[in-house]
């Protein structure tokens, strides 16, 4: 938390993963006070069951997916009890546009738009491209370029301002960005925007594929239930999302239900999503892995999330990845083993230990020059970074 505080309280330095500047963060913190009601559903701590909480814990990340937000910031009070005011979990594109027309929205947009062209802002953009390149390299290394280029391509959830999309296009992978706030945050820089609009991408991606599609809508139950989106969802080769905030729980549940290739960096600055029993980022990651275990049991799948480490990135180095189980078909779902919570955590600990052993081997290999790495979008003065996240042996 000291590191978290040092990032937030220093201006003009940007937050570590690209969230709101200081004045907006303080506004959020003031809202995150304990709910005035004492009513709290015990299932909130049940890790995977639907429930509610009134303790500013952001329990949607703990498996509660009723989707109610309230003035206290806990995001889970059931109406009409609890705070007595239910707000929607995600804003639509129209709501983002309306908010941007308010003085508060204009101030926040202007802060980012004025800061991005500065030397500090350009360093932040370069580091975000570096982070995105590492993730895309890892996706290619793990799943293969051909697999990612199949069907409708990769879905990038919450992908504003397009750093991951640019790196996917650079590798010849067509991508659909789903983000209701795309273009509304003021974080776009001229270089990334120009690259996304490059007509030459049509020659780099698979023949007949549209290089880039932008869908300004929240990725939620409404979106996945819309028949108009079924072709995109069923044909997607993978999901990727960097710091999806309140969308984390639904993304992981959806990918677990369909055993989809997934690469996700959980938000490391959103205290409201940290579980009350272990209110740290480490506790948040553990809770997500435990939730995933319950999702797999619920949907009869056997493709668990794995915790990886992204090498050489300037920000959060934790990544959760999902690779479909071998011989698993969407129409022939194999049941999961009936593990207890303790057994699931022990299994995850062993996988993490295996991953660390692989990482040690990677560190030894990094001393040797490699000619097979993916070309980077970084500017010439940018330093090289280390190998992307490795997968543990199966």
mmCIF file of C-alpha atoms in Angstrom:
data_model
loop_
_atom_site.group_PDB
_atom_site.id
_atom_site.type_symbol
_atom_site.label_atom_id
_atom_site.label_comp_id
_atom_site.label_asym_id
_atom_site.label_seq_id
_atom_site.Cartn_x
_atom_site.Cartn_y
_atom_site.Cartn_z
ATOM 1 C CA UNK A 1 0.000 0.000 0.000
ATOM 2 C CA UNK A 2 2.931 2.349 0.486
ATOM 3 C CA UNK A 3 3.844 1.860 -3.157
ATOM 4 C CA UNK A 4 0.212 2.399 -4.096
ATOM 5 C CA UNK A 5 0.114 5.626 -2.137
ATOM 6 C CA UNK A 6 3.377 6.906 -3.552
ATOM 7 C CA UNK A 7 2.048 6.531 -7.070
ATOM 8 C CA UNK A 8 -1.210 8.333 -6.385
ATOM 9 C CA UNK A 9 0.159 11.250 -4.410
ATOM 10 C CA UNK A 10 2.868 12.389 -6.791
ATOM 11 C CA UNK A 11 1.955 14.752 -9.599
ATOM 12 C CA UNK A 12 2.374 15.103 -12.499
ATOM 13 C CA UNK A 13 3.381 11.450 -12.552
ATOM 14 C CA UNK A 14 0.594 9.319 -14.000
ATOM 15 C CA UNK A 15 -0.931 6.447 -12.059
ATOM 16 C CA UNK A 16 0.820 3.124 -12.600
ATOM 17 C CA UNK A 17 -1.684 1.501 -14.931
ATOM 18 C CA UNK A 18 -3.243 4.593 -16.458
ATOM 19 C CA UNK A 19 -6.170 5.415 -14.217
ATOM 20 C CA UNK A 20 -7.516 8.768 -13.108
ATOM 21 C CA UNK A 21 -5.205 11.534 -11.841
ATOM 22 C CA UNK A 22 -5.039 12.686 -8.260
ATOM 23 C CA UNK A 23 -8.190 14.785 -7.977
ATOM 24 C CA UNK A 24 -10.348 12.029 -9.449
ATOM 25 C CA UNK A 25 -8.768 9.374 -7.234
ATOM 26 C CA UNK A 26 -9.458 11.438 -4.130
ATOM 27 C CA UNK A 27 -13.071 11.781 -5.215
ATOM 28 C CA UNK A 28 -13.305 8.014 -5.523
ATOM 29 C CA UNK A 29 -11.660 7.513 -2.139
ATOM 30 C CA UNK A 30 -14.157 9.826 -0.462
ATOM 31 C CA UNK A 31 -16.964 7.781 -1.976
ATOM 32 C CA UNK A 32 -15.505 4.524 -0.710
ATOM 33 C CA UNK A 33 -16.715 4.867 2.871
ATOM 34 C CA UNK A 34 -18.384 1.984 4.721
ATOM 35 C CA UNK A 35 -22.021 1.585 3.849
ATOM 36 C CA UNK A 36 -24.334 3.055 6.504
ATOM 37 C CA UNK A 37 -26.337 -0.140 6.688
ATOM 38 C CA UNK A 38 -25.161 -3.152 8.621
ATOM 39 C CA UNK A 39 -26.865 -5.569 6.284
ATOM 40 C CA UNK A 40 -24.372 -7.717 4.445
ATOM 41 C CA UNK A 41 -25.054 -11.016 2.789
ATOM 42 C CA UNK A 42 -22.653 -13.728 3.979
ATOM 43 C CA UNK A 43 -22.266 -15.148 0.484
ATOM 44 C CA UNK A 44 -20.048 -12.187 -0.373
ATOM 45 C CA UNK A 45 -17.135 -14.061 1.157
ATOM 46 C CA UNK A 46 -18.200 -17.327 -0.448
ATOM 47 C CA UNK A 47 -15.894 -16.887 -3.440
ATOM 48 C CA UNK A 48 -17.960 -17.695 -6.451
ATOM 49 C CA UNK A 49 -21.523 -17.477 -5.166
ATOM 50 C CA UNK A 50 -23.810 -14.592 -5.910
ATOM 51 C CA UNK A 51 -24.167 -12.259 -2.957
ATOM 52 C CA UNK A 52 -23.829 -8.769 -1.689
ATOM 53 C CA UNK A 53 -21.694 -6.788 0.698
ATOM 54 C CA UNK A 54 -21.963 -3.404 2.336
ATOM 55 C CA UNK A 55 -18.380 -2.869 3.440
ATOM 56 C CA UNK A 56 -16.816 -0.924 0.561
ATOM 57 C CA UNK A 57 -15.024 -4.069 -0.527
ATOM 58 C CA UNK A 58 -16.051 -4.104 -4.178
ATOM 59 C CA UNK A 59 -17.311 -7.622 -3.722
ATOM 60 C CA UNK A 60 -18.143 -8.042 -7.385
ATOM 61 C CA UNK A 61 -14.519 -9.131 -7.556
ATOM 62 C CA UNK A 62 -15.242 -11.739 -4.872
ATOM 63 C CA UNK A 63 -17.677 -13.572 -7.073
ATOM 64 C CA UNK A 64 -20.740 -11.428 -6.437
ATOM 65 C CA UNK A 65 -22.198 -10.596 -9.818
ATOM 66 C CA UNK A 66 -25.553 -9.040 -9.131
ATOM 67 C CA UNK A 67 -24.124 -5.832 -10.543
ATOM 68 C CA UNK A 68 -25.497 -3.123 -8.276
ATOM 69 C CA UNK A 69 -23.492 -0.019 -7.425
ATOM 70 C CA UNK A 70 -24.322 2.436 -4.712
ATOM 71 C CA UNK A 71 -23.070 5.762 -3.333
ATOM 72 C CA UNK A 72 -20.825 4.103 -0.742
ATOM 73 C CA UNK A 73 -18.633 2.583 -3.428
ATOM 74 C CA UNK A 74 -18.972 -1.038 -2.364
ATOM 75 C CA UNK A 75 -20.781 -1.949 -5.555
ATOM 76 C CA UNK A 76 -22.911 -4.641 -4.025
ATOM 77 C CA UNK A 77 -25.773 -3.454 -1.828
ATOM 78 C CA UNK A 78 -29.031 -5.124 -2.859
ATOM 79 C CA UNK A 79 -31.925 -2.776 -3.551
ATOM 80 C CA UNK A 80 -34.068 -1.683 -1.845
ATOM 81 C CA UNK A 81 -32.075 -2.687 1.252
ATOM 82 C CA UNK A 82 -28.504 -1.570 1.806
ATOM 83 C CA UNK A 83 -27.818 1.866 0.445
ATOM 84 C CA UNK A 84 -31.198 1.964 -1.190
ATOM 85 C CA UNK A 85 -29.879 3.331 -4.467
ATOM 86 C CA UNK A 86 -28.895 0.989 -7.262
ATOM 87 C CA UNK A 87 -26.662 2.267 -10.008
ATOM 88 C CA UNK A 88 -25.505 0.426 -13.094
ATOM 89 C CA UNK A 89 -22.155 -1.256 -12.993
ATOM 90 C CA UNK A 90 -20.913 -0.008 -16.386
ATOM 91 C CA UNK A 91 -21.577 3.165 -18.318
ATOM 92 C CA UNK A 92 -22.658 3.079 -21.937
ATOM 93 C CA UNK A 93 -20.969 5.131 -24.648
ATOM 94 C CA UNK A 94 -23.784 7.695 -24.519
ATOM 95 C CA UNK A 95 -23.389 8.014 -20.770
ATOM 96 C CA UNK A 96 -19.646 8.523 -21.156
ATOM 97 C CA UNK A 97 -20.306 11.219 -23.746
ATOM 98 C CA UNK A 98 -22.820 12.910 -21.461
ATOM 99 C CA UNK A 99 -20.421 12.767 -18.526
ATOM 100 C CA UNK A 100 -17.683 14.295 -20.660
ATOM 101 C CA UNK A 101 -19.949 17.270 -21.246
ATOM 102 C CA UNK A 102 -20.090 18.003 -17.509
ATOM 103 C CA UNK A 103 -17.486 20.286 -15.865
ATOM 104 C CA UNK A 104 -15.992 17.334 -13.957
ATOM 105 C CA UNK A 105 -15.762 15.237 -17.104
ATOM 106 C CA UNK A 106 -14.245 18.074 -19.104
ATOM 107 C CA UNK A 107 -11.657 18.733 -16.395
ATOM 108 C CA UNK A 108 -10.591 15.104 -16.261
ATOM 109 C CA UNK A 109 -10.433 14.824 -20.046
ATOM 110 C CA UNK A 110 -8.439 18.060 -20.288
ATOM 111 C CA UNK A 111 -5.997 16.909 -17.605
ATOM 112 C CA UNK A 112 -5.096 13.800 -19.601
ATOM 113 C CA UNK A 113 -5.184 15.515 -22.997
ATOM 114 C CA UNK A 114 -2.824 18.249 -21.785
ATOM 115 C CA UNK A 115 -0.519 15.833 -19.986
ATOM 116 C CA UNK A 116 -0.097 13.221 -22.752
ATOM 117 C CA UNK A 117 2.022 15.474 -25.084
ATOM 118 C CA UNK A 118 4.438 16.379 -22.274
ATOM 119 C CA UNK A 119 7.736 14.491 -21.908
ATOM 120 C CA UNK A 120 6.326 12.651 -18.896
ATOM 121 C CA UNK A 121 3.176 11.787 -20.817
ATOM 122 C CA UNK A 122 5.126 10.493 -23.791
ATOM 123 C CA UNK A 123 7.244 8.358 -21.469
ATOM 124 C CA UNK A 124 4.042 6.912 -20.043
ATOM 125 C CA UNK A 125 2.759 6.144 -23.551
ATOM 126 C CA UNK A 126 6.042 4.471 -24.490
ATOM 127 C CA UNK A 127 5.911 2.356 -21.344
ATOM 128 C CA UNK A 128 2.306 1.365 -22.052
ATOM 129 C CA UNK A 129 3.309 0.296 -25.565
ATOM 130 C CA UNK A 130 6.166 -1.646 -24.046
ATOM 131 C CA UNK A 131 3.764 -3.373 -21.656
ATOM 132 C CA UNK A 132 1.344 -4.164 -24.481
ATOM 133 C CA UNK A 133 4.173 -5.562 -26.618
ATOM 134 C CA UNK A 134 5.192 -7.918 -23.823
ATOM 135 C CA UNK A 135 1.636 -9.204 -23.455
ATOM 136 C CA UNK A 136 1.188 -9.710 -27.201
ATOM 137 C CA UNK A 137 4.544 -11.477 -27.431
ATOM 138 C CA UNK A 138 3.420 -13.797 -24.663
ATOM 139 C CA UNK A 139 0.124 -14.519 -26.406
ATOM 140 C CA UNK A 140 1.934 -15.407 -29.623
ATOM 141 C CA UNK A 141 4.526 -17.511 -27.808
ATOM 142 C CA UNK A 142 1.856 -19.419 -25.888
ATOM 143 C CA UNK A 143 -0.964 -19.853 -28.384
ATOM 144 C CA UNK A 144 0.676 -19.313 -31.755
ATOM 145 C CA UNK A 145 0.250 -16.570 -34.329
ATOM 146 C CA UNK A 146 -1.928 -18.690 -36.595
ATOM 147 C CA UNK A 147 -4.376 -19.509 -33.800
ATOM 148 C CA UNK A 148 -4.752 -15.847 -32.868
ATOM 149 C CA UNK A 149 -5.423 -14.883 -36.493
ATOM 150 C CA UNK A 150 -8.298 -17.332 -36.834
ATOM 151 C CA UNK A 151 -11.981 -16.438 -36.927
ATOM 152 C CA UNK A 152 -12.910 -13.003 -35.651
ATOM 153 C CA UNK A 153 -9.469 -12.416 -34.154
ATOM 154 C CA UNK A 154 -8.702 -11.124 -30.667
ATOM 155 C CA UNK A 155 -11.162 -9.192 -28.504
ATOM 156 C CA UNK A 156 -9.497 -6.419 -26.489
ATOM 157 C CA UNK A 157 -11.797 -5.468 -23.607
ATOM 158 C CA UNK A 158 -11.430 -1.979 -22.163
ATOM 159 C CA UNK A 159 -8.724 -1.230 -24.707
ATOM 160 C CA UNK A 160 -8.738 2.582 -24.752
ATOM 161 C CA UNK A 161 -6.583 4.258 -26.069
ATOM 162 C CA UNK A 162 -5.447 1.342 -28.248
ATOM 163 C CA UNK A 163 -1.965 0.321 -27.099
ATOM 164 C CA UNK A 164 -2.730 -3.418 -27.164
ATOM 165 C CA UNK A 165 -4.688 -3.109 -30.408
ATOM 166 C CA UNK A 166 -1.721 -1.389 -32.067
ATOM 167 C CA UNK A 167 0.642 -4.180 -31.027
ATOM 168 C CA UNK A 168 -1.759 -6.867 -32.233
ATOM 169 C CA UNK A 169 -2.057 -5.139 -35.608
ATOM 170 C CA UNK A 170 1.716 -4.819 -35.732
ATOM 171 C CA UNK A 171 1.864 -8.619 -35.498
ATOM 172 C CA UNK A 172 -0.767 -9.095 -38.207
ATOM 173 C CA UNK A 173 -3.598 -10.013 -35.822
ATOM 174 C CA UNK A 174 -6.999 -8.433 -36.410
ATOM 175 C CA UNK A 175 -8.641 -7.089 -33.273
ATOM 176 C CA UNK A 176 -11.949 -5.813 -31.948
ATOM 177 C CA UNK A 177 -11.769 -3.269 -29.119
ATOM 178 C CA UNK A 178 -14.812 -3.314 -26.824
ATOM 179 C CA UNK A 179 -14.819 -0.241 -24.611
ATOM 180 C CA UNK A 180 -17.681 2.213 -24.019
ATOM 181 C CA UNK A 181 -15.149 4.899 -23.078
ATOM 182 C CA UNK A 182 -12.935 4.555 -26.154
ATOM 183 C CA UNK A 183 -11.822 8.055 -27.112
ATOM 184 C CA UNK A 184 -13.534 9.695 -24.134
ATOM 185 C CA UNK A 185 -10.706 9.599 -21.586
ATOM 186 C CA UNK A 186 -8.232 11.967 -23.245
ATOM 187 C CA UNK A 187 -5.412 9.394 -23.086
ATOM 188 C CA UNK A 188 -4.937 9.041 -26.850
ATOM 189 C CA UNK A 189 -1.577 10.073 -28.242
ATOM 190 C CA UNK A 190 -1.043 11.080 -31.849
ATOM 191 C CA UNK A 191 1.393 8.272 -32.645
ATOM 192 C CA UNK A 192 -0.894 5.441 -31.481
ATOM 193 C CA UNK A 193 -3.972 6.996 -33.066
ATOM 194 C CA UNK A 194 -2.170 7.421 -36.372
ATOM 195 C CA UNK A 195 -0.928 3.842 -36.308
ATOM 196 C CA UNK A 196 -4.407 2.460 -35.638
ATOM 197 C CA UNK A 197 -5.710 4.370 -38.658
ATOM 198 C CA UNK A 198 -2.975 3.125 -41.000
ATOM 199 C CA UNK A 199 -4.717 1.630 -44.073
ATOM 200 C CA UNK A 200 -1.746 -0.686 -44.574
ATOM 201 C CA UNK A 201 -3.044 -3.011 -41.840
ATOM 202 C CA UNK A 202 -5.402 -4.586 -44.359
ATOM 203 C CA UNK A 203 -2.326 -6.046 -46.056
ATOM 204 C CA UNK A 204 -0.874 -7.374 -42.798
ATOM 205 C CA UNK A 205 -3.852 -9.249 -41.377
ATOM 206 C CA UNK A 206 -5.451 -12.392 -42.765
ATOM 207 C CA UNK A 207 -7.118 -11.961 -46.134
ATOM 208 C CA UNK A 208 -10.756 -10.959 -45.767
ATOM 209 C CA UNK A 209 -10.450 -9.907 -42.115
ATOM 210 C CA UNK A 210 -11.232 -6.389 -40.942
ATOM 211 C CA UNK A 211 -8.061 -5.178 -39.192
ATOM 212 C CA UNK A 212 -9.670 -3.068 -36.473
ATOM 213 C CA UNK A 213 -13.184 -2.756 -35.137
ATOM 214 C CA UNK A 214 -14.166 -0.515 -32.239
ATOM 215 C CA UNK A 215 -17.345 -1.299 -30.306
ATOM 216 C CA UNK A 216 -18.301 1.400 -27.821
ATOM 217 C CA UNK A 217 -20.265 -0.743 -25.388
ATOM 218 C CA UNK A 218 -19.612 -2.381 -22.015
ATOM 219 C CA UNK A 219 -18.629 -6.040 -22.075
ATOM 220 C CA UNK A 220 -21.352 -7.395 -19.813
ATOM 221 C CA UNK A 221 -24.282 -9.800 -19.782
ATOM 222 C CA UNK A 222 -26.322 -7.509 -22.016
ATOM 223 C CA UNK A 223 -23.572 -7.501 -24.625
ATOM 224 C CA UNK A 224 -22.981 -11.255 -24.671
ATOM 225 C CA UNK A 225 -26.739 -11.949 -24.751
ATOM 226 C CA UNK A 226 -27.296 -9.768 -27.815
ATOM 227 C CA UNK A 227 -27.773 -12.004 -30.895
ATOM 228 C CA UNK A 228 -26.031 -9.358 -33.000
ATOM 229 C CA UNK A 229 -22.778 -10.068 -31.129
ATOM 230 C CA UNK A 230 -22.845 -13.856 -31.279
ATOM 231 C CA UNK A 231 -20.740 -14.170 -34.415
ATOM 232 C CA UNK A 232 -18.015 -12.030 -32.882
ATOM 233 C CA UNK A 233 -18.063 -13.862 -29.553
ATOM 234 C CA UNK A 234 -18.207 -17.373 -30.972
ATOM 235 C CA UNK A 235 -15.488 -16.658 -33.518
ATOM 236 C CA UNK A 236 -13.051 -14.812 -31.243
ATOM 237 C CA UNK A 237 -9.623 -16.408 -31.014
ATOM 238 C CA UNK A 238 -8.789 -14.928 -27.580
ATOM 239 C CA UNK A 239 -9.713 -12.334 -24.977
ATOM 240 C CA UNK A 240 -7.207 -9.811 -23.656
ATOM 241 C CA UNK A 241 -7.795 -7.109 -21.077
ATOM 242 C CA UNK A 242 -5.356 -4.903 -19.186
ATOM 243 C CA UNK A 243 -6.711 -3.469 -15.929
ATOM 244 C CA UNK A 244 -10.437 -4.015 -16.624
ATOM 245 C CA UNK A 245 -11.476 -2.706 -13.183
ATOM 246 C CA UNK A 246 -15.142 -3.517 -12.480
ATOM 247 C CA UNK A 247 -15.337 -5.753 -15.548
ATOM 248 C CA UNK A 248 -12.804 -8.254 -14.200
ATOM 249 C CA UNK A 249 -15.297 -10.624 -12.605
ATOM 250 C CA UNK A 250 -17.551 -10.913 -15.635
ATOM 251 C CA UNK A 251 -14.654 -11.333 -18.053
ATOM 252 C CA UNK A 252 -13.201 -14.191 -16.043
ATOM 253 C CA UNK A 253 -16.578 -15.866 -15.578
ATOM 254 C CA UNK A 254 -17.353 -15.614 -19.292
ATOM 255 C CA UNK A 255 -13.968 -16.977 -20.327
ATOM 256 C CA UNK A 256 -14.266 -19.803 -17.779
ATOM 257 C CA UNK A 257 -17.703 -20.790 -19.060
ATOM 258 C CA UNK A 258 -16.399 -20.995 -22.631
ATOM 259 C CA UNK A 259 -12.835 -22.115 -21.874
ATOM 260 C CA UNK A 260 -11.484 -19.279 -24.019
ATOM 261 C CA UNK A 261 -7.886 -18.215 -24.399
ATOM 262 C CA UNK A 262 -7.536 -15.294 -22.023
ATOM 263 C CA UNK A 263 -4.788 -12.893 -20.944
ATOM 264 C CA UNK A 264 -5.723 -10.420 -18.217
ATOM 265 C CA UNK A 265 -3.854 -8.086 -15.873
ATOM 266 C CA UNK A 266 -5.974 -7.427 -12.766
ATOM 267 C CA UNK A 267 -6.141 -3.808 -11.648
ATOM 268 C CA UNK A 268 -3.434 -3.184 -9.059
ATOM 269 C CA UNK A 269 -4.634 0.265 -7.986
ATOM 270 C CA UNK A 270 -8.329 -0.333 -7.341
ATOM 271 C CA UNK A 271 -8.565 -0.763 -3.587
ATOM 272 C CA UNK A 272 -12.341 -1.056 -3.755
ATOM 273 C CA UNK A 273 -12.002 -4.500 -5.350
ATOM 274 C CA UNK A 274 -9.602 -5.939 -2.789
ATOM 275 C CA UNK A 275 -11.310 -8.600 -0.619
ATOM 276 C CA UNK A 276 -11.966 -7.584 2.991
ATOM 277 C CA UNK A 277 -10.325 -10.687 4.436
ATOM 278 C CA UNK A 278 -7.030 -9.876 2.643
ATOM 279 C CA UNK A 279 -7.227 -6.262 1.414
ATOM 280 C CA UNK A 280 -4.076 -6.304 -0.713
ATOM 281 C CA UNK A 281 -3.347 -6.816 -4.386
ATOM 282 C CA UNK A 282 -2.023 -10.276 -3.585
ATOM 283 C CA UNK A 283 -5.292 -11.053 -1.834
ATOM 284 C CA UNK A 284 -7.219 -9.782 -4.852
ATOM 285 C CA UNK A 285 -5.308 -12.066 -7.221
ATOM 286 C CA UNK A 286 -5.819 -15.065 -4.928
ATOM 287 C CA UNK A 287 -9.528 -14.314 -4.754
ATOM 288 C CA UNK A 288 -9.808 -14.167 -8.541
ATOM 289 C CA UNK A 289 -8.099 -17.547 -8.853
ATOM 290 C CA UNK A 290 -10.405 -19.024 -6.244
ATOM 291 C CA UNK A 291 -13.441 -17.545 -7.994
ATOM 292 C CA UNK A 292 -12.229 -19.102 -11.219
ATOM 293 C CA UNK A 293 -12.127 -22.515 -9.569
ATOM 294 C CA UNK A 294 -15.807 -22.160 -8.698
ATOM 295 C CA UNK A 295 -16.683 -20.902 -12.177
ATOM 296 C CA UNK A 296 -15.074 -23.980 -13.701
ATOM 297 C CA UNK A 297 -17.078 -26.249 -11.433
ATOM 298 C CA UNK A 298 -20.252 -24.342 -12.199
ATOM 299 C CA UNK A 299 -19.851 -24.543 -15.978
ATOM 300 C CA UNK A 300 -18.221 -27.969 -16.201
ATOM 301 C CA UNK A 301 -14.947 -26.787 -17.692
ATOM 302 C CA UNK A 302 -11.359 -27.765 -16.985
ATOM 303 C CA UNK A 303 -9.223 -24.873 -18.198
ATOM 304 C CA UNK A 304 -8.085 -23.023 -15.063
ATOM 305 C CA UNK A 305 -6.455 -19.629 -14.918
ATOM 306 C CA UNK A 306 -2.727 -19.604 -14.352
ATOM 307 C CA UNK A 307 -0.789 -16.867 -12.702
ATOM 308 C CA UNK A 308 2.159 -15.691 -14.770
ATOM 309 C CA UNK A 309 4.804 -13.002 -14.443
ATOM 310 C CA UNK A 310 5.407 -10.488 -17.210
ATOM 311 C CA UNK A 311 9.117 -9.870 -17.546
ATOM 312 C CA UNK A 312 10.550 -6.392 -17.906
ATOM 313 C CA UNK A 313 7.371 -4.327 -17.816
ATOM 314 C CA UNK A 314 7.407 -0.991 -15.960
ATOM 315 C CA UNK A 315 4.029 -1.529 -14.309
ATOM 316 C CA UNK A 316 2.161 -4.504 -12.862
ATOM 317 C CA UNK A 317 3.904 -7.807 -13.587
ATOM 318 C CA UNK A 318 1.013 -10.129 -12.690
ATOM 319 C CA UNK A 319 -0.911 -11.692 -15.556
ATOM 320 C CA UNK A 320 -3.672 -14.308 -15.443
ATOM 321 C CA UNK A 321 -3.862 -16.552 -18.491
ATOM 322 C CA UNK A 322 -6.211 -19.300 -19.577
ATOM 323 C CA UNK A 323 -5.391 -21.929 -22.175
ATOM 324 C CA UNK A 324 -8.146 -24.353 -23.266
ATOM 325 C CA UNK A 325 -7.606 -27.906 -22.047
ATOM 326 C CA UNK A 326 -6.390 -30.392 -24.648
ATOM 327 C CA UNK A 327 -9.089 -32.330 -26.484
ATOM 328 C CA UNK A 328 -11.763 -30.080 -24.960
ATOM 329 C CA UNK A 329 -14.589 -29.067 -27.278
ATOM 330 C CA UNK A 330 -17.250 -26.474 -26.603
ATOM 331 C CA UNK A 331 -19.960 -29.071 -27.213
ATOM 332 C CA UNK A 332 -18.296 -31.818 -25.164
ATOM 333 C CA UNK A 333 -17.426 -30.192 -21.883
ATOM 334 C CA UNK A 334 -15.413 -32.365 -19.542
ATOM 335 C CA UNK A 335 -16.323 -32.098 -15.846
ATOM 336 C CA UNK A 336 -13.915 -30.576 -13.372
ATOM 337 C CA UNK A 337 -12.394 -32.408 -10.489
ATOM 338 C CA UNK A 338 -14.285 -31.899 -7.256
ATOM 339 C CA UNK A 339 -11.557 -30.048 -5.368
ATOM 340 C CA UNK A 340 -12.048 -28.273 -2.102
ATOM 341 C CA UNK A 341 -10.993 -24.644 -1.752
ATOM 342 C CA UNK A 342 -7.865 -25.703 0.129
ATOM 343 C CA UNK A 343 -6.961 -28.216 -2.583
ATOM 344 C CA UNK A 344 -7.530 -25.624 -5.281
ATOM 345 C CA UNK A 345 -5.221 -23.160 -3.529
ATOM 346 C CA UNK A 346 -2.564 -25.845 -3.061
ATOM 347 C CA UNK A 347 -2.791 -26.752 -6.745
ATOM 348 C CA UNK A 348 -2.375 -23.101 -7.657
ATOM 349 C CA UNK A 349 0.637 -22.841 -5.329
ATOM 350 C CA UNK A 350 2.306 -25.767 -7.091
ATOM 351 C CA UNK A 351 1.631 -24.214 -10.487
ATOM 352 C CA UNK A 352 3.093 -20.935 -9.296
ATOM 353 C CA UNK A 353 6.196 -22.775 -8.079
ATOM 354 C CA UNK A 354 6.540 -24.438 -11.474
ATOM 355 C CA UNK A 355 6.179 -21.036 -13.123
ATOM 356 C CA UNK A 356 8.929 -19.595 -10.933
ATOM 357 C CA UNK A 357 11.259 -22.417 -11.951
ATOM 358 C CA UNK A 358 10.593 -21.650 -15.600
ATOM 359 C CA UNK A 359 11.192 -17.960 -14.935
ATOM 360 C CA UNK A 360 14.582 -18.731 -13.413
ATOM 361 C CA UNK A 361 15.490 -20.617 -16.572
ATOM 362 C CA UNK A 362 14.298 -17.653 -18.633
ATOM 363 C CA UNK A 363 16.508 -15.301 -16.630
ATOM 364 C CA UNK A 364 19.537 -17.437 -17.401
ATOM 365 C CA UNK A 365 18.680 -17.506 -21.099
ATOM 366 C CA UNK A 366 18.192 -13.748 -21.247
ATOM 367 C CA UNK A 367 21.923 -13.220 -20.975
ATOM 368 C CA UNK A 368 22.219 -14.627 -24.493
ATOM 369 C CA UNK A 369 21.171 -12.475 -27.497
ATOM 370 C CA UNK A 370 18.077 -13.586 -29.368
ATOM 371 C CA UNK A 371 17.311 -12.970 -33.044
ATOM 372 C CA UNK A 372 13.849 -14.490 -33.002
ATOM 373 C CA UNK A 373 11.974 -11.911 -30.988
ATOM 374 C CA UNK A 374 9.052 -10.002 -32.409
ATOM 375 C CA UNK A 375 9.973 -6.573 -33.847
ATOM 376 C CA UNK A 376 8.895 -3.796 -31.529
ATOM 377 C CA UNK A 377 7.003 -0.564 -32.002
ATOM 378 C CA UNK A 378 9.269 1.183 -29.513
ATOM 379 C CA UNK A 379 11.219 4.247 -30.488
ATOM 380 C CA UNK A 380 14.939 3.707 -31.150
ATOM 381 C CA UNK A 381 16.084 5.188 -27.823
ATOM 382 C CA UNK A 382 13.866 2.808 -25.842
ATOM 383 C CA UNK A 383 15.754 -0.014 -24.062
ATOM 384 C CA UNK A 384 15.117 -3.630 -24.867
ATOM 385 C CA UNK A 385 12.921 -5.521 -22.443
ATOM 386 C CA UNK A 386 13.004 -9.064 -21.212
ATOM 387 C CA UNK A 387 11.141 -12.131 -22.400
ATOM 388 C CA UNK A 388 7.334 -12.109 -22.107
ATOM 389 C CA UNK A 389 5.444 -14.148 -19.545
ATOM 390 C CA UNK A 390 6.218 -17.867 -19.785
ATOM 391 C CA UNK A 391 3.756 -20.704 -19.346
ATOM 392 C CA UNK A 392 4.548 -23.362 -16.733
ATOM 393 C CA UNK A 393 5.058 -26.929 -17.990
ATOM 394 C CA UNK A 394 1.974 -29.140 -18.155
#
